[in-house]
């Protein structure tokens, strides 16, 4: 079933989140566009794409900084406290405890690099210049670890002192010991702590760590060390790595960074649920990217890279993406559309749908008059921007309303709601119905609180003022109801409370409550009348503003929707591609002569492909001689037509060599291996081999 | 070694006398090598170094942990005896003969008027260095023809040092453990608080030892704990709730506190600073989260399944796979299904290595949906290895059939499978495989740490 071929494919990476990525560099992409012939548009698109990418980059950095600020600040505080207070705490010196911060970062190891960079900068700016960060790969032995620490510390100090020749020579010639470091520290002394950051604590050899900690603890009086452990799993990893005799030398405090899912949510809010950002992803593409994140790597950086990749793909494959920019710019370029692009617009499915809805007169105009198309196009673009502007606030409102419902009928995260909104008509789904049902039985205070939240969201966006007006109106009316409905709503609440105590099954509860609701419809009190009005109002908002993006004319300009390509590129299956390359060489080489029917073996194919196809017909053990014979037969099949059989024998040694080379390549790829079971045989490793 | 139990403070004094005896005639040649052993914090290095200091003897003190190469050791010895200039004469990677040559050269310039001492702390590390180093150092006096004595300090008995080829037998000294009754109380009482009477402090120490003596005899650690908890002990006195003579009341107040300290701060689950802070604002009832409380690890969805699969592969016998993971596994007779030796708990035997293809086969049968064998699935395996949740058996560069072991506990796997288990089938699988592993041994951590000192031996 599984075999060496697969095993050899395991990339030697150090983290969950390092997958295999094929990124086309921007410059390469540009060249290709020159080939297409639309050069001025290509460069335009390239420019837009680059600009967008820059905003993405700055935004993600800002988000990262914001999210990490709290934990980094508390770390800096910790180091400051220990750096100053150590000398006064006499007894702790006796116990030789080194202050240690255990920084929990989550399993997405590549994302840590950025955090550590900002941590280093922060510490160097505000606390101490003596910051060393070490990586497990460079420190296989204590000697190397000490050397690394000394290099980073003394190298920096030396360049300040301008005594380069003397000191560096000394360092190289004499020992790499902490006592040497001690001597150096006395010369530069500013009584600032020396911070050593272990970037990947889990990967360190525990013996190395133990020795290093033991050595450092001997010098705590002279050299105030502070350690920071970057831990990917859990704090108990420290106790698993270090025995008590060593961990008793540490004074460990734990710091938690934000979880990666929260990080993703904020990136999602900033980059995808934002009308200012013109480039959009279709529901399928979002699902692929989020799927990779949740199922495979937990890496926000890879998510952003996926976004970058889809941007590049979009701007490369869609010539009309030149309109995918800020509103003013887009309108300007819509005015100056080239003839070719106008034609392209006419072929857009969404535009065609739009044309069909128009009057016959207008239809003719749209299909013949370029200028008219340009004007309509501008109008449509305006509409598209307006759609986006309205879409996001309403989406947030709906999310805030439904995210507190039991069982989360419309999803826990806003991204799930977003995906179902742009995919299909939300109001036709069952989940939406059940969410509305649940909203209809909300108690008054809950409803008012939820509506308040919505009003705040709308206030902050400063659009949809009329909706906000209506909402506030509803809130006012609900509050005015105070005396009338208080006992009823509270009664409602008590009932639901009781039910929850009796049986925990929410479904049952929901059902019974719904039944009650239906029974009660006959005699509704003013609160219930108002409540159903509110719900209807929300429903109307959803129907008006949360229409699927695919129905918007010209949506292809902004939306990237080829999820298949994305999946193929980002979630690679190396083994499948090797097999595709070997069994259908045409697929990659694009050489006409390689086109063959399935099942036949063409002699024009590369030797490796021929050998591969022949080996598929064999069993567990392959007789090398038979294989060679078959190979020769295939080779000579083509030649037989124009040469006679005598010459065939002449080239035998050449063919023999080619065969041997092909076989060793097969071995290299992990399809076969040599065996001692039988002489002149090799073992097949695929499909139940060996 | 039964005499150790009846050890009294006087024994230590007799050892000291004998040690001092050796050093009492500095102008005569001394015994070439001395080996001193005893548990952690029994005062080996402290005694030797203070004798050196008090008698003003020329000595070089080297901690063997620091000596990542023997060159560093030579360097430190030479610079202690003859100054840094002499040490600088050592070649780049000095050999033992370089050291001996240089030592001879230097000592002929400045011959020893007194015995020189080389003190090697944590000498057990010497066993990992060059095999000829230890025998040579033991008879260094002969080699360099100088009045020099090598003192080895170790936590391990001499028998574990003796090389196969035999060597010079050093003089052996044993520093016995402090007994609970007298010596520990005496020593710990030395650093009593100036504002309280020594008697009060001694009674505090007695209470402290009553709690901690069963798990910890390390003097350094006990002192640390004594200082940490003393303020809590004195709290009733300061508030005026009790008098100094009210030992029972004080004991009642401190005892649960010390018990808690044993669970947390002694094991470094809580840092000493946090412990102090907690003592200060106890009224707010802040419950500190201990280190091992956050054992939960967020993992990507498929990594969780890979880990579960690895666990199943590691703890189930391979021949039961057919039965557990195949839907139509055919009929298996219930009797004799498990061989006799398999009936012992697999948790007692520890994880067994399994090849990658078995892991993948179990993974595919455990995971619900169809998963393509993408590069990221395989990279997740290697990253689980770097996170040390799996461990690779054999060489890293083995491409042919890498083998792994699962190195996480049952509790961890149960927690993970509780998060992903949407399907009942997986739970069944886990339950089924657990039937075999009927007994689960849970280790007490504090018991463990007490024992962990022994693993050195």
XYZ file of C-alpha atoms in Angstrom, chain B residues 17-215:
199
model
C 39.746 15.527 59.929
C 41.001 12.898 57.587
C 40.793 15.232 54.612
C 42.661 17.936 56.480
C 45.212 15.342 57.591
C 46.208 14.763 54.013
C 46.689 18.423 53.403
C 48.489 19.163 56.632
C 52.028 18.723 55.373
C 52.157 20.915 52.315
C 55.905 20.759 51.820
C 55.906 16.983 51.485
C 54.625 15.044 48.545
C 50.991 14.236 49.036
C 48.923 11.285 47.866
C 48.607 11.609 44.051
C 44.818 11.498 43.800
C 41.830 11.720 46.089
C 38.284 10.746 45.207
C 35.454 12.281 47.214
C 31.883 11.251 46.673
C 28.525 11.949 48.229
C 25.066 13.072 47.215
C 24.167 16.502 45.967
C 24.670 19.287 48.463
C 26.456 17.217 51.077
C 29.147 19.868 51.158
C 31.880 18.227 49.094
C 33.027 21.198 47.078
C 32.255 23.620 49.858
C 34.463 21.738 52.323
C 37.333 21.266 49.916
C 37.285 24.823 48.641
C 37.082 26.359 52.097
C 40.002 24.254 53.293
C 41.956 25.486 50.298
C 41.004 29.044 51.085
C 41.688 28.858 54.795
C 45.032 27.128 54.472
C 45.873 29.317 51.452
C 46.908 26.357 49.379
C 47.664 26.746 45.678
C 44.813 25.118 43.788
C 42.975 25.019 40.464
C 39.257 24.439 40.693
C 37.574 23.214 37.524
C 33.960 22.285 36.902
C 33.916 19.434 34.433
C 30.543 20.441 32.966
C 32.230 23.485 31.588
C 35.039 21.536 29.991
C 33.512 20.709 26.655
C 36.974 19.641 25.553
C 39.975 18.455 27.537
C 41.860 21.468 26.198
C 39.734 23.769 28.317
C 40.594 21.737 31.395
C 44.331 22.007 30.717
C 43.988 25.672 30.032
C 42.242 26.366 33.314
C 44.726 24.315 35.322
C 47.751 25.952 33.781
C 46.441 29.464 34.094
C 45.568 28.880 37.736
C 49.042 27.626 38.599
C 51.337 29.564 36.287
C 49.252 32.504 35.092
C 47.437 33.102 31.811
C 50.678 33.514 29.860
C 51.566 29.898 30.465
C 48.141 28.783 29.391
C 48.497 30.760 26.183
C 51.453 28.560 25.224
C 49.152 25.585 24.773
C 48.714 24.643 21.128
C 45.316 24.921 19.445
C 43.968 21.475 20.254
C 46.219 20.418 23.117
C 46.756 16.752 23.801
C 47.538 15.256 27.166
C 51.234 15.072 26.358
C 51.242 18.769 25.410
C 49.807 19.507 28.812
C 52.331 17.316 30.623
C 55.244 18.803 28.672
C 54.160 22.347 29.371
C 53.478 21.584 33.028
C 56.935 20.094 33.448
C 58.529 23.049 31.745
C 56.689 25.512 33.938
C 57.179 23.639 37.186
C 60.915 23.381 36.579
C 60.944 27.201 36.443
C 58.857 27.534 39.560
C 58.979 24.292 41.537
C 56.221 23.698 44.041
C 56.983 24.717 47.575
C 53.586 23.463 48.645
C 51.382 20.744 47.284
C 49.375 21.998 44.357
C 45.796 20.814 44.155
C 43.684 20.278 41.085
C 40.020 20.063 42.099
C 37.720 18.548 39.514
C 34.079 19.123 40.369
C 31.375 16.893 38.815
C 34.082 14.436 37.858
C 31.518 11.998 36.429
C 31.671 14.068 33.253
C 35.293 12.927 32.835
C 34.032 9.520 31.839
C 32.654 10.984 28.612
C 35.963 12.613 27.741
C 39.047 10.975 26.318
C 39.444 7.523 27.884
C 43.101 8.060 28.732
C 42.494 11.340 30.525
C 41.215 9.964 33.811
C 43.986 7.346 34.383
C 46.586 9.948 33.469
C 45.223 12.542 35.867
C 45.113 9.974 38.661
C 48.890 9.633 38.497
C 49.726 13.115 37.340
C 52.212 13.451 40.156
C 54.351 10.756 38.572
C 53.977 12.142 35.070
C 54.965 15.711 35.791
C 57.230 14.884 38.668
C 55.829 17.662 40.799
C 54.109 17.906 44.145
C 50.565 17.879 42.792
C 47.370 16.186 43.948
C 44.213 15.705 41.929
C 40.952 15.813 43.888
C 37.922 14.388 42.131
C 34.480 15.329 43.411
C 31.542 13.270 42.284
C 28.032 12.134 43.138
C 28.853 8.660 41.873
C 30.814 5.895 43.548
C 34.339 5.101 42.394
C 33.339 1.686 41.052
C 31.558 3.380 38.168
C 34.708 5.227 37.173
C 37.249 2.450 37.146
C 38.330 1.888 33.521
C 38.500 -1.625 32.065
C 42.232 -1.493 31.737
C 42.743 -0.702 35.396
C 44.322 2.367 36.868
C 45.864 3.930 39.890
C 43.501 3.655 42.856
C 42.830 7.037 44.437
C 42.181 7.606 48.075
C 38.425 7.324 48.664
C 36.346 9.559 50.891
C 32.634 9.440 51.361
C 30.566 12.411 52.431
C 27.468 10.822 53.926
C 23.978 12.316 53.694
C 22.877 14.653 56.432
C 20.661 12.970 58.926
C 17.279 14.488 59.607
C 17.602 14.614 63.346
C 20.586 16.740 63.940
C 22.748 17.915 61.146
C 20.084 19.259 58.809
C 18.302 21.141 61.563
C 21.599 22.484 62.797
C 22.774 23.616 59.421
C 19.458 25.068 58.355
C 19.114 26.902 61.612
C 22.288 28.812 60.939
C 20.540 31.246 58.660
C 17.803 32.201 61.088
C 16.055 35.514 60.762
C 17.578 38.266 62.933
C 14.213 39.515 64.187
C 13.132 36.151 65.558
C 14.707 33.857 68.118
C 16.843 30.946 66.914
C 14.551 28.561 68.797
C 11.568 29.665 66.768
C 13.510 29.212 63.585
C 14.666 25.777 64.667
C 11.098 24.707 65.311
C 10.128 26.084 61.925
C 12.881 24.013 60.364
C 11.604 20.949 62.169
C 8.144 21.465 60.718
C 9.587 22.058 57.276
C 11.654 18.900 57.411
C 8.630 16.939 58.561
C 6.962 17.781 55.267
C 9.843 17.765 52.833
C 12.309 15.274 54.179
C 10.573 12.331 52.542
C 11.015 13.802 49.038
